[in-house]
Short mmCIF file of C-alpha atoms and ligand atoms in Angstrom, two decimals:
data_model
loop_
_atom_site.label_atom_id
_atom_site.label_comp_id
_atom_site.label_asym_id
_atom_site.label_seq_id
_atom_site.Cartn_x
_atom_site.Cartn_y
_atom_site.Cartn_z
CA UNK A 137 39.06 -14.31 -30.53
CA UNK A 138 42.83 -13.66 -29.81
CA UNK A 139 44.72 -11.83 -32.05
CA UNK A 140 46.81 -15.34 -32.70
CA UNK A 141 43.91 -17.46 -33.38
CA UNK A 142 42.84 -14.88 -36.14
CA UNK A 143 46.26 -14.64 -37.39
CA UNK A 144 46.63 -18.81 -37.71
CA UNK A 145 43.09 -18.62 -39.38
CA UNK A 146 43.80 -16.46 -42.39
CA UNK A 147 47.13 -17.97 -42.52
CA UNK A 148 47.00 -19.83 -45.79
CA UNK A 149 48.91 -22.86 -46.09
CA UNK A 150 49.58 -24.75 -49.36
CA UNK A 151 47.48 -27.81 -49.99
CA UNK A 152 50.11 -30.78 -50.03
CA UNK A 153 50.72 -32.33 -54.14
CA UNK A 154 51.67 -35.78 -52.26
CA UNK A 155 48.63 -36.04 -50.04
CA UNK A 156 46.43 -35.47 -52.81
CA UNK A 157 48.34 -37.76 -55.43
CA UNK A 158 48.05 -40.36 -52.41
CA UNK A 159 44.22 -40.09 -52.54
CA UNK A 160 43.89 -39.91 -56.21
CA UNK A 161 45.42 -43.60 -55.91
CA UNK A 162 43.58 -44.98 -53.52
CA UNK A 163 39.95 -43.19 -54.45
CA UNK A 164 38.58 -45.94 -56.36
CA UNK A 165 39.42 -48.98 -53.77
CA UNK A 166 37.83 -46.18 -51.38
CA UNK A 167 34.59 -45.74 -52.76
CA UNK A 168 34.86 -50.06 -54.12
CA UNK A 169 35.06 -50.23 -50.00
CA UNK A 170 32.56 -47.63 -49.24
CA UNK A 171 30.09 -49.23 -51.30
CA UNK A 172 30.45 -52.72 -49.65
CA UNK A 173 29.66 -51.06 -46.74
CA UNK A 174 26.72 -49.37 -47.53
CA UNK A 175 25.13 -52.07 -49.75
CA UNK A 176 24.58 -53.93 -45.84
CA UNK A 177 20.96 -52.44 -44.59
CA UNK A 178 22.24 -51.57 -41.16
CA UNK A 179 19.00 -50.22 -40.54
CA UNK A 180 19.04 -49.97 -36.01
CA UNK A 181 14.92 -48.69 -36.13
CA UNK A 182 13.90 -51.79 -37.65
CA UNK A 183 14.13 -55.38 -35.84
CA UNK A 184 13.97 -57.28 -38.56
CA UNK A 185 17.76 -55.94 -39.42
CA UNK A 186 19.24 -56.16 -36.39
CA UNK A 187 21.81 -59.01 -37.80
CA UNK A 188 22.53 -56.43 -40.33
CA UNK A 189 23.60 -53.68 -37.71
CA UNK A 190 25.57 -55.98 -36.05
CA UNK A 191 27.08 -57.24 -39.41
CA UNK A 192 28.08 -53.52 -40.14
CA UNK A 193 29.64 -53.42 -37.13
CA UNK A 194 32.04 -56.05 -37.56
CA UNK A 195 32.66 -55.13 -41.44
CA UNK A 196 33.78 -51.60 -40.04
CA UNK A 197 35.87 -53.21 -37.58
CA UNK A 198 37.31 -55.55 -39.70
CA UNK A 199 38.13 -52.61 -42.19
CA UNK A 200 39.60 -50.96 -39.43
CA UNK A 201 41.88 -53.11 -38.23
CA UNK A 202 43.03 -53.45 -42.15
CA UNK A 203 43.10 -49.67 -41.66
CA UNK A 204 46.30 -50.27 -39.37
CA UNK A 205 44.23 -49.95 -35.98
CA UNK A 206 46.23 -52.06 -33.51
CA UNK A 207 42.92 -51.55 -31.02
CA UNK A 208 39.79 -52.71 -32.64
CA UNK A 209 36.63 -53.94 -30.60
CA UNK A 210 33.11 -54.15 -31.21
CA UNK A 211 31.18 -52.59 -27.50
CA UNK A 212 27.93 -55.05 -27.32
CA UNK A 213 24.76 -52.72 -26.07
CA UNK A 214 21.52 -53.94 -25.20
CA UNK A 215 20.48 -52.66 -28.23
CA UNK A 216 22.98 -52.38 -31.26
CA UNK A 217 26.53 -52.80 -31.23
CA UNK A 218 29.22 -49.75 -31.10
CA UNK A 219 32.54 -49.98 -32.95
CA UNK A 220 35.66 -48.71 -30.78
CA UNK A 221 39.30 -48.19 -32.49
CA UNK A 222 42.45 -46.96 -30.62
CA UNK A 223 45.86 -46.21 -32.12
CA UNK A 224 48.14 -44.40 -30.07
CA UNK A 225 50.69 -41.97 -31.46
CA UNK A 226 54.39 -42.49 -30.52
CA UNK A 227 54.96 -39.45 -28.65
CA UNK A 228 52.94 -39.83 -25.49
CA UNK A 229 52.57 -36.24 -25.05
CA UNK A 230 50.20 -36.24 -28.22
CA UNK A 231 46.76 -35.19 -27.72
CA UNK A 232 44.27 -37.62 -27.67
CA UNK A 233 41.41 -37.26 -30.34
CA UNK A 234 38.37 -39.36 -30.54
CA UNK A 235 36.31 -39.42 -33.63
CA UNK A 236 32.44 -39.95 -33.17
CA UNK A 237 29.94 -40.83 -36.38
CA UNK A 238 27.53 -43.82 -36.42
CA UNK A 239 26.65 -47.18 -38.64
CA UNK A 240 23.37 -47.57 -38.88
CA UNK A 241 21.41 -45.93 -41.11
CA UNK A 242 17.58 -45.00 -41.55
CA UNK A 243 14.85 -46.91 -43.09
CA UNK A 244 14.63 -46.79 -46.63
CA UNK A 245 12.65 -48.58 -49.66
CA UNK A 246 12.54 -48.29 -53.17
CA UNK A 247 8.59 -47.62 -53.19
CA UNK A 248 9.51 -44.11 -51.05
CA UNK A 249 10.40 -42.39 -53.98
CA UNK A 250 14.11 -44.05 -54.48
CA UNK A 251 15.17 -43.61 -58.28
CA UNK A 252 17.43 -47.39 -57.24
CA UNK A 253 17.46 -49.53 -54.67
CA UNK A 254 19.01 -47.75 -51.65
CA UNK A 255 21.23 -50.61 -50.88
CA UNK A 256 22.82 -50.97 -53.68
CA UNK A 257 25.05 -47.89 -54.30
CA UNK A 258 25.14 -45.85 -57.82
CA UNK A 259 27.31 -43.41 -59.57
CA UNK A 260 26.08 -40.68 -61.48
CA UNK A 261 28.33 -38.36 -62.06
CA UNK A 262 30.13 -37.06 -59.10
CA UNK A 263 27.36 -38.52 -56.87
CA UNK A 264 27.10 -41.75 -55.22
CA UNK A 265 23.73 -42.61 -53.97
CA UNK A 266 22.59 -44.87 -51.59
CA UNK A 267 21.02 -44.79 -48.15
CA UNK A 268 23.90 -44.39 -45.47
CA UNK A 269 26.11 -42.46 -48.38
CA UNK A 270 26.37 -39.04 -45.89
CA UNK A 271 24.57 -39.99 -42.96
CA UNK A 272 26.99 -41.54 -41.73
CA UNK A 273 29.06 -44.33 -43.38
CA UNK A 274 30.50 -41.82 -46.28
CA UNK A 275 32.00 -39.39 -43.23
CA UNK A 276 33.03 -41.93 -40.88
CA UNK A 277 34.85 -43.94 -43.70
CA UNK A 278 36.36 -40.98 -44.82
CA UNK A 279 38.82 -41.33 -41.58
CA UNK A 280 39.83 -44.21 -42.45
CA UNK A 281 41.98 -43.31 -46.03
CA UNK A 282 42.49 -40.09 -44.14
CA UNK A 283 44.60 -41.59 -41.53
CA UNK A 284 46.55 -43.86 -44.30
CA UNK A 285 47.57 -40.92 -46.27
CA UNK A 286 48.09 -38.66 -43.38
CA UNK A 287 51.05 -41.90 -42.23
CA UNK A 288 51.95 -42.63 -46.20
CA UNK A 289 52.91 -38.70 -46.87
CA UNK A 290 54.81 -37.92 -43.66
CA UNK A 291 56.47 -41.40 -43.15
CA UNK A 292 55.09 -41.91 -39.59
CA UNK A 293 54.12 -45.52 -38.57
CA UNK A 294 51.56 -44.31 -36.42
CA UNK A 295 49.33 -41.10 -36.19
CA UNK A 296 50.94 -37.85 -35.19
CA UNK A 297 47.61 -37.50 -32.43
CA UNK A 298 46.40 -40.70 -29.92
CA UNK A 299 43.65 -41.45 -32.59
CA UNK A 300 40.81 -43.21 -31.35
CA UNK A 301 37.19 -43.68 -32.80
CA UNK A 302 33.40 -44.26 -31.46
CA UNK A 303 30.75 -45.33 -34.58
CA UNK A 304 27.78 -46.30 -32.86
CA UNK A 305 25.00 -48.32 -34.15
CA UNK A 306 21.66 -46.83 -32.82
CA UNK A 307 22.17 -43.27 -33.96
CA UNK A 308 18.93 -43.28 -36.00
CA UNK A 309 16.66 -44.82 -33.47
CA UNK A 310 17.56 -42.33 -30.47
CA UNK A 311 21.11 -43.42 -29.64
CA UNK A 312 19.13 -44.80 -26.48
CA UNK A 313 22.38 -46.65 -24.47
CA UNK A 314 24.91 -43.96 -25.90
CA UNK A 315 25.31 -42.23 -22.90
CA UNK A 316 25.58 -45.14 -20.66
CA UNK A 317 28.03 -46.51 -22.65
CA UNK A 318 30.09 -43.44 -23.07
CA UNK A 319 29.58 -44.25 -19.34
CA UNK A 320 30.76 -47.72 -18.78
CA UNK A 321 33.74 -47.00 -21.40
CA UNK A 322 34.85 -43.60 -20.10
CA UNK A 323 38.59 -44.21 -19.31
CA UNK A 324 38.85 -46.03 -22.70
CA UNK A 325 37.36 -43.31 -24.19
CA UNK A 326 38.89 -40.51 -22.65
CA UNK A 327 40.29 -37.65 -25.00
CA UNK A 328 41.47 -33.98 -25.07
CA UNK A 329 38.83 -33.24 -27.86
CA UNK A 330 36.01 -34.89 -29.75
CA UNK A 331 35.61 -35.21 -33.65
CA UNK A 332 31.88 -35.73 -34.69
CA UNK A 333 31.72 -36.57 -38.38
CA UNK A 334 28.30 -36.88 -38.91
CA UNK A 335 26.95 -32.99 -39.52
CA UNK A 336 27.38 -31.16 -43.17
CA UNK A 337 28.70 -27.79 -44.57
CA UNK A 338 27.05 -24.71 -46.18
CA UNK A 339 27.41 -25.59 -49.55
CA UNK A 340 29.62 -27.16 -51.44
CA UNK A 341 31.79 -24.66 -52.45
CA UNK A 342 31.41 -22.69 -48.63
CA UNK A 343 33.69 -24.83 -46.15
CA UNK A 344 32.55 -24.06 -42.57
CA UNK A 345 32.81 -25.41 -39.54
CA UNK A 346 30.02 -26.03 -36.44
CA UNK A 347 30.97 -24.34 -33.41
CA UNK A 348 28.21 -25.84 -31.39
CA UNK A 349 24.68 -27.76 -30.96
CA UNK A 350 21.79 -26.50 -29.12
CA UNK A 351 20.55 -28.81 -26.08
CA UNK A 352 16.66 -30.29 -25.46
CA UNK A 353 14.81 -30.37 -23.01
CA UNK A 354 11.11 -31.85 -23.37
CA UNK A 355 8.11 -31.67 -21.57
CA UNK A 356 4.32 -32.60 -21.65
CA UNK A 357 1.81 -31.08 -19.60
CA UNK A 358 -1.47 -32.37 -18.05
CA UNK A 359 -4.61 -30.23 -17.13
CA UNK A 360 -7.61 -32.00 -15.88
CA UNK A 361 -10.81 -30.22 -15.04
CA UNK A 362 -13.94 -32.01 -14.28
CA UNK A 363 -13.70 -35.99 -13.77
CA UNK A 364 -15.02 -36.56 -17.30
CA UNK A 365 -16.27 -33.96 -19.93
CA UNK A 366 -19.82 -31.70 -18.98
CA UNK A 367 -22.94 -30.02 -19.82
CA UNK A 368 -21.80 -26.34 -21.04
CA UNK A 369 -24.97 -25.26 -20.85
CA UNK A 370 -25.56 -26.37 -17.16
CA UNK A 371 -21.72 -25.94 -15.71
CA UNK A 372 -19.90 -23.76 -18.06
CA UNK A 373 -18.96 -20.24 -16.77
CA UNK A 374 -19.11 -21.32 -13.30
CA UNK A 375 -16.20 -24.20 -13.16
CA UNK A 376 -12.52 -23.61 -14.78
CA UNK A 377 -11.81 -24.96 -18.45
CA UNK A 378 -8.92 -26.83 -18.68
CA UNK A 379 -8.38 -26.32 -22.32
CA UNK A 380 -8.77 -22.49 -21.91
CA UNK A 381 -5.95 -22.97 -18.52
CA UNK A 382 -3.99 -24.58 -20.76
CA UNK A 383 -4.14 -21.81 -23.66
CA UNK A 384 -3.23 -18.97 -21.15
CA UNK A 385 -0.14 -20.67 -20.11
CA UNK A 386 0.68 -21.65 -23.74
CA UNK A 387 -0.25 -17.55 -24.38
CA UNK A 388 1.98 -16.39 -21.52
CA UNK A 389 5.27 -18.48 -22.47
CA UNK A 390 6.31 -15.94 -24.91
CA UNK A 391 6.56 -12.02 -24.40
CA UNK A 392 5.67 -9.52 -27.53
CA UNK A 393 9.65 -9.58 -28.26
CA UNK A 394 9.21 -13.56 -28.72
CA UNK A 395 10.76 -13.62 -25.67
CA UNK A 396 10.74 -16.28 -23.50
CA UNK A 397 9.08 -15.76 -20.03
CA UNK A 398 9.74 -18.23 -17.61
CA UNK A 399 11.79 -16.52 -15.04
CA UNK A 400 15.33 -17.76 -15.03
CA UNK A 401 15.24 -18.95 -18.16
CA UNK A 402 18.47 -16.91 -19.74
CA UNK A 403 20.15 -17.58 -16.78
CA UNK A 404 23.76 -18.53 -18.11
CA UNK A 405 22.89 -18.42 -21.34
CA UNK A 406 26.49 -17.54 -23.11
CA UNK A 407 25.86 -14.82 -25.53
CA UNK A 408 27.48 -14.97 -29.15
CA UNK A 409 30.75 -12.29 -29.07
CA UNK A 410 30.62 -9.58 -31.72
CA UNK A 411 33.05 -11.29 -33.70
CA UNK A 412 30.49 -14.36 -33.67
CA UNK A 413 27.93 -12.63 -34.81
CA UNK A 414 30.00 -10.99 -37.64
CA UNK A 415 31.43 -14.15 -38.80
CA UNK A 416 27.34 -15.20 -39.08
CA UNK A 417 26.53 -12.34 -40.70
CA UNK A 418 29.05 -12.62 -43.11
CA UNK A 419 27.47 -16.01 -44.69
CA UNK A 420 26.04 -15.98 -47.71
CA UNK A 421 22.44 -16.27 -46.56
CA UNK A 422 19.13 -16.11 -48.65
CA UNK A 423 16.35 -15.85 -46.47
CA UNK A 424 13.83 -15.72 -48.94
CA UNK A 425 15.12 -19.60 -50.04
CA UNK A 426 15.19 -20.30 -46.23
CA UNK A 427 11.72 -19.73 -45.78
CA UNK A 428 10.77 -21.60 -48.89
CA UNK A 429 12.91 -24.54 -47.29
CA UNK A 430 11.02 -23.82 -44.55
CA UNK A 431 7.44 -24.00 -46.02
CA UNK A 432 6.48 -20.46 -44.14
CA UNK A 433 5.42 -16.98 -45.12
CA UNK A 434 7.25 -15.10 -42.29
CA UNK A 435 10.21 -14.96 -40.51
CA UNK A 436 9.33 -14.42 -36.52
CA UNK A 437 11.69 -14.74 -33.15
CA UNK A 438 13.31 -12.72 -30.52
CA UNK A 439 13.39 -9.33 -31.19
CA UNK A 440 17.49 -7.93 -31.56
CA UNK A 441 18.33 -11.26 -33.46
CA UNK A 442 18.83 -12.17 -37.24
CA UNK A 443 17.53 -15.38 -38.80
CA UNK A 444 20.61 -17.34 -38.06
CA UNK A 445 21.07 -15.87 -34.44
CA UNK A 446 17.69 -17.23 -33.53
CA UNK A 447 18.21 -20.98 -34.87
CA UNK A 448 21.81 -21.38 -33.78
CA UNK A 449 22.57 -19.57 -30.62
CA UNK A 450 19.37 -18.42 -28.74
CA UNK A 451 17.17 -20.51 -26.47
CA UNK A 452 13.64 -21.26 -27.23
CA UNK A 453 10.47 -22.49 -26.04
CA UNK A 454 7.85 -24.52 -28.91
CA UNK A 455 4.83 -25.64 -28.55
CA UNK A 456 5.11 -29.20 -30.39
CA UNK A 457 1.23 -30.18 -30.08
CA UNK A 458 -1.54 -29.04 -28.24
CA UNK A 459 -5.05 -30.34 -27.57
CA UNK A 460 -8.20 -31.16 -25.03
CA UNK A 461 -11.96 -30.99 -25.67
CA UNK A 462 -14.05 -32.29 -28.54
CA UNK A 463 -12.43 -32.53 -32.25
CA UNK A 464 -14.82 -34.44 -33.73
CA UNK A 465 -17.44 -32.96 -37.04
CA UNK A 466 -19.46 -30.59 -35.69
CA UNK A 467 -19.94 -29.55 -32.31
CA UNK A 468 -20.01 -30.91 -28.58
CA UNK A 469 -20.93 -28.33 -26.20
CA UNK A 470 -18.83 -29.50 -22.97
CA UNK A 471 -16.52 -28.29 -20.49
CA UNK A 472 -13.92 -31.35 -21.52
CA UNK A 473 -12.14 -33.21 -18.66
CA UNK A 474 -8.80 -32.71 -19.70
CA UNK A 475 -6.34 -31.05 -22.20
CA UNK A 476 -2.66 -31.22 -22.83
CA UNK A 477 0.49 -29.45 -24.13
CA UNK A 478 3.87 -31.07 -25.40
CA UNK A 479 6.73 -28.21 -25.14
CA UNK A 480 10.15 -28.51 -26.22
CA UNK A 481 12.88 -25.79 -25.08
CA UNK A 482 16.06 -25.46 -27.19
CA UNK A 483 18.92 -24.80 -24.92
CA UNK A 484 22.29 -23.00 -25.55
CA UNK A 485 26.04 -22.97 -24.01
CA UNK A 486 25.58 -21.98 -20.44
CA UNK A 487 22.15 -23.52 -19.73
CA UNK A 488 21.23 -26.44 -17.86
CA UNK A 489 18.51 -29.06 -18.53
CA UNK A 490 18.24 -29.30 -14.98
CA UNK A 491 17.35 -25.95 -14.10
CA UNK A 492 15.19 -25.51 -16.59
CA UNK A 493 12.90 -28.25 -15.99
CA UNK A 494 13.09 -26.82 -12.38
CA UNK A 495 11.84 -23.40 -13.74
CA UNK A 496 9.54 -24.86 -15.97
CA UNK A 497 7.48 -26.80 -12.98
CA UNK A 498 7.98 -23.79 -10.58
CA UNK A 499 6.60 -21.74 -13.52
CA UNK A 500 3.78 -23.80 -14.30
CA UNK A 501 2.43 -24.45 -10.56
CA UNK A 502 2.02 -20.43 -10.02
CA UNK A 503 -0.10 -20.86 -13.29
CA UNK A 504 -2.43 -23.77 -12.26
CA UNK A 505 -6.08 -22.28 -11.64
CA UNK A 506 -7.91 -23.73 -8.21
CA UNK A 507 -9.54 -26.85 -9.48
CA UNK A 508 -6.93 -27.75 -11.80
CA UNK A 509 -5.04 -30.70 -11.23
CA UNK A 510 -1.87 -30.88 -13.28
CA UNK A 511 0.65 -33.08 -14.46
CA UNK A 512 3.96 -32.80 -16.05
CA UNK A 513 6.64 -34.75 -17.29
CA UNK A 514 9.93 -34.56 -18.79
CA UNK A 515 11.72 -36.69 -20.99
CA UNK A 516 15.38 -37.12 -20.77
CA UNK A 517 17.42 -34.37 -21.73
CA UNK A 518 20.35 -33.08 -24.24
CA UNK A 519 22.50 -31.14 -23.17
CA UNK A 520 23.92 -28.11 -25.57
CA UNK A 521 27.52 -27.98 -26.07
CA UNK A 522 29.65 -25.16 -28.05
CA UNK A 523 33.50 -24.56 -28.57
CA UNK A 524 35.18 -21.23 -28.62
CA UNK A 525 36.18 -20.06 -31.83
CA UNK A 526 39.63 -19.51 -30.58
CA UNK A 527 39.95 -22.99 -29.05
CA UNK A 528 43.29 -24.23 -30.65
CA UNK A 529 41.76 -27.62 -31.92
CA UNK A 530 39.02 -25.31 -33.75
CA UNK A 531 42.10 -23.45 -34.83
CA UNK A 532 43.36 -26.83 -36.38
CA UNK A 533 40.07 -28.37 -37.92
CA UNK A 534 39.70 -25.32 -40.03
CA UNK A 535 43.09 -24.73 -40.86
CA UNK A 536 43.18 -28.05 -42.39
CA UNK A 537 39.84 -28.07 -44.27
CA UNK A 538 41.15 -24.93 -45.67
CA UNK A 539 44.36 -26.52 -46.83
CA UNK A 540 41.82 -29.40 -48.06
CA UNK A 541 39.69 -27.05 -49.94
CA UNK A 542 41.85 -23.84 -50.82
CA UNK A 543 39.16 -22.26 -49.24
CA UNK A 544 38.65 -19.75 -46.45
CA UNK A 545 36.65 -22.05 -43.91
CA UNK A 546 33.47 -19.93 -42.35
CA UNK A 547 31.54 -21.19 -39.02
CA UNK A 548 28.36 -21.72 -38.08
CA UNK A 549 26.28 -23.82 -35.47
CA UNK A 550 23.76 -26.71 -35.65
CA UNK A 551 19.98 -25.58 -34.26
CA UNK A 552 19.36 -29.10 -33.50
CA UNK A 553 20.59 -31.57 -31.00
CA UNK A 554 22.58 -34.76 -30.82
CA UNK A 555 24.16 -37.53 -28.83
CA UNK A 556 27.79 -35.69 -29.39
CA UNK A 557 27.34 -33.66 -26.17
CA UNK A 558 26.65 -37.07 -24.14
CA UNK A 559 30.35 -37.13 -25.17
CA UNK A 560 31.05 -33.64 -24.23
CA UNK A 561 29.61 -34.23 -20.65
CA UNK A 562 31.02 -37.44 -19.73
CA UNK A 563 34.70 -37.09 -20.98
CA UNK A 564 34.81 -33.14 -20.16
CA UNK A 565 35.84 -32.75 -23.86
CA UNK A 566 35.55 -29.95 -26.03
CA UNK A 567 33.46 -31.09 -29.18
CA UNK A 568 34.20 -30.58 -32.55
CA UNK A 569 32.57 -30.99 -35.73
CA UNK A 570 34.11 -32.18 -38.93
CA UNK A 571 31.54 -32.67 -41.75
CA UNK A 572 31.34 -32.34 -45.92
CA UNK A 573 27.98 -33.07 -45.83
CA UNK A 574 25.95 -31.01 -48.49
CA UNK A 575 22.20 -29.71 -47.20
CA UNK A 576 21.31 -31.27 -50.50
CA UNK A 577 22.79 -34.26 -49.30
CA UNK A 578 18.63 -35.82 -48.39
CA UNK A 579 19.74 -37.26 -45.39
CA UNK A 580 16.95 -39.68 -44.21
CA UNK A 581 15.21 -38.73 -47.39
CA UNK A 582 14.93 -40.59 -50.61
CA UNK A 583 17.94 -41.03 -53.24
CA UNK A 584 20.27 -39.62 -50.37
CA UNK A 585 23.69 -39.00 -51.60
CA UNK A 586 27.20 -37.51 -51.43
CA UNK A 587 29.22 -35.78 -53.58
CA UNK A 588 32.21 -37.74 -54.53
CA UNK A 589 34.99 -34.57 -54.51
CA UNK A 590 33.54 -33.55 -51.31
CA UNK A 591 33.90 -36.59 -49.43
CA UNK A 592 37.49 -36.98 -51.00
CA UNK A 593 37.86 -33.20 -49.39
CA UNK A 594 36.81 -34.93 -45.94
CA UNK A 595 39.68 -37.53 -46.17
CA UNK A 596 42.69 -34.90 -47.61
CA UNK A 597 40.98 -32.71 -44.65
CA UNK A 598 42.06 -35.58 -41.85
CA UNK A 599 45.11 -35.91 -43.31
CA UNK A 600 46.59 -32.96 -42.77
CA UNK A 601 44.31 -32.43 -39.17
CA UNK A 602 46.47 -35.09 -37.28
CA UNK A 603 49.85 -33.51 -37.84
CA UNK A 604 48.43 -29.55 -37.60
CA UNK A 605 46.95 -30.93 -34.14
CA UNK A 606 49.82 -32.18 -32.65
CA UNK A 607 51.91 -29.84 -33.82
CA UNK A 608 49.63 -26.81 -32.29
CA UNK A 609 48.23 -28.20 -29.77
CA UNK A 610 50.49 -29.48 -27.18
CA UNK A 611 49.43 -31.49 -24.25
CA UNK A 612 48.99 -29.49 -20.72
CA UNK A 613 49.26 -32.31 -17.96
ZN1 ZN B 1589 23.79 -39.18 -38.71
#
């Protein structure tokens, strides 16, 4: 990190008295809004609410063209609609910023442990529950008052940045024509960095910021032995097993450093700096709670890396499911036919998808025993995306949630993987993510929820971002 960029980071600057008066008078038409919203079951995995999605869609475009969006247009899929909004700042020379979250939610039902209907939102206390309230209506709506009170408190008739936002409407069931519609709408699109509001924070009272997703790449393997499943007694010991084929490749992925061993596999990979890793290490992490959270008895991963290090920035190869042979009661003494192996790689910065399901076949072939025939497939791909903690629009989003939160802001990355870097790859576009989410939000869980002061955090938050990102970040062209 430059000495600058560390400079503007600890630079404290005051939280702004008429921003947050602003959204003190607006709050309760905000969450009366919000709640209209998400009391419509926009629910894209289930058919049977398909007229819903598409009715979410037009309420959010509707709201923002009330917003003050001059652009608003609802982007038919062939599954469910996409909302697109575009309001360009006066001074061309602004940087262009698009905002990414989603309106559909997951399923939900009373019956699956819901304390109140899902769709119809409740208050209690500085929570408002229903199913959509975080993930994502809460954090995309948030833009919406943000923008108003970022033009209200600086007299500006339009935003200081070209402002333009994606919501999409099949987030929850795979986002599965995202990327061809990023596609088919690139030049609308287009932008000199990408917003996604649809991740979370620390904690509540730890502001950070993601830096980065890890990519996917999936895979399922085929061994096949005999033509059908044989005597053990008669052939076994004198043909190959394709279960046991399958276990020695499963038992040779990793080295004793949890290691991954598939030649070329850290090719690229972009190592996190020292000041990275520092800026991790300085979170307040419990491991002990982690590994209750996640239900195991042991940390393990690749040696020379903390906790953190291994779920955020290193690659890594899982075995998702694994089978072949008889699993019935008792037992079945056979050589069996056939037996499989699903894989999943995690990638990081610097790694492509493409390469690695190259690897992965070459690797596999020099593995196959004579009399094995093997098949494998891939599914499609995610690619892993990551911003330099230096990167001036970084710079921006955390200077602002600071100002938002009178907080310093910390960073961290997201382990998993997401449609955002469909963005990332088609418009060339750094991305950035911009969250309040809570982990004890219970996103896709029962009685999911936000925090009321948090989500008001995520609107002062936008309202200062436009003007610090303009201001900072100047366009190059
Ligand atoms: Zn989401």
């Amino acid at each position: 990190m430059s000495a600058r960029a560390d400079k503007l980071m600890t630079m404290s600057q005051a939280p702004d008295s008429a921003v947050r008066t602003y959204i003190e008078q607006h709050r309760a038409a905000f969450l009366d809004d919000l709640a209209e919203w998400l009391r419509i079951p926009s629910v894209s995995a289930q058919p049977d609410h398909a007229a819903d999605v598409r009715r979410s869609a037009d309420w959010l475009a509707a709201k923002l063209r009330e917003t003050g969006f001059p652009t608003v247009e609802v982007w038919a899929t062939p599954g469910a609609p996409a909302v697109f909004a575009e309001w360009p700042a006066d001074d061309p020379a602004a940087p262009t910023v698009l905002v990414y979250g989603h309106h559909d939610v997951q399923p939900a039902a009373r019956e699956d442990g819901w304390d109140s209907d899902p769709f119809e939102p409740v208050v209690r206390g500085n929570r408002l529950h229903a199913r959509g309230a975080a993930d994502d209506k809460g954090q995309v709506f948030f833009h919406t008052l943000g923008v108003r009170a970022h033009l209200a408190t600086t007299g500006r008739t339009a935003p200081a940045v070209h402002l333009k936002m994606l919501v999409e409407g099949e987030e929850e069931s795979g986002s599965v024509h995202f990327r061809s519609l990023v596609e088919e709408h690139a030049d609308r699109l287009a932008a000199d960095a990408v917003i996604v509001s649809d991740t979370g924070m620390w904690a509540g009272d730890t502001p950070t910021v993601c830096t980065g997703m890890r990519g996917l790449a999936e895979c399922e393997i085929q061994f096949h032995g005999p033509d059908q499943d044989i005597h053990s007694g008669s052939f076994g010991g004198a043909v190959p097993n394709p279960a046991t084929a399958v276990a020695r490749l499963v038992a040779a992925l990793h080295d004793e450093h949890a290691r991954v061993t598939i030649p070329g596999f850290y090719d690229g990979v972009t190592e996190p700096t020292d000041r990275e890793r520092a800026l991790l290490a300085e979170l307040p992490f419990d491991e002990e709670q982690w590994l209750r959270t996640a239900k195991s008895y042991a940390t393990h991963g690749e040696a020379g890396h903390t906790t953190l290090e291994r779920v955020w920035t290193r690659p890594t190869a899982e075995v998702n499911g694994i089978g072949g042979g008889y699993q019935g009661p008792g037992s079945k003494t056979i050589v069996p036919a056939s037996a499989m192996v699903k894989l999943s790689f995690r990638l990081v910065a610097g790694q492509d998808p493409d390469h690695i399901e190259k690897i992965v076949r070459d690797w596999t072939a020099t593995r196959v025993p004579a009399g094995i025939r093997y098949a494998i497939t891939f599914a499609a791909a995610t690619r892993p995306c990551l911003t330099p903690l230096d990167h001036p629009a970084l710079q921006s989003v955390v200077r602002a949630m600071s100002r938002a939160f009178d907080k310093r802001v910390r960073y961290t990355r997201e382990g998993g993987s997401g449609p955002a870097a469909d963005l990332q790859d088609v418009l060339g576009a750094p991305v950035l993510f911009l969250g309040i989410s809570v982990p004890s939000d219970g996103w896709h869980a029962p009685n999911e929820k936000v925090e009321i002061d948090l989500l008001l955090k995520g609107v002062e938050t936008t309202a200062y971002l436009w003007g610090d990102l303009a201001e900072s970040w100047r366009h190059e062209s």
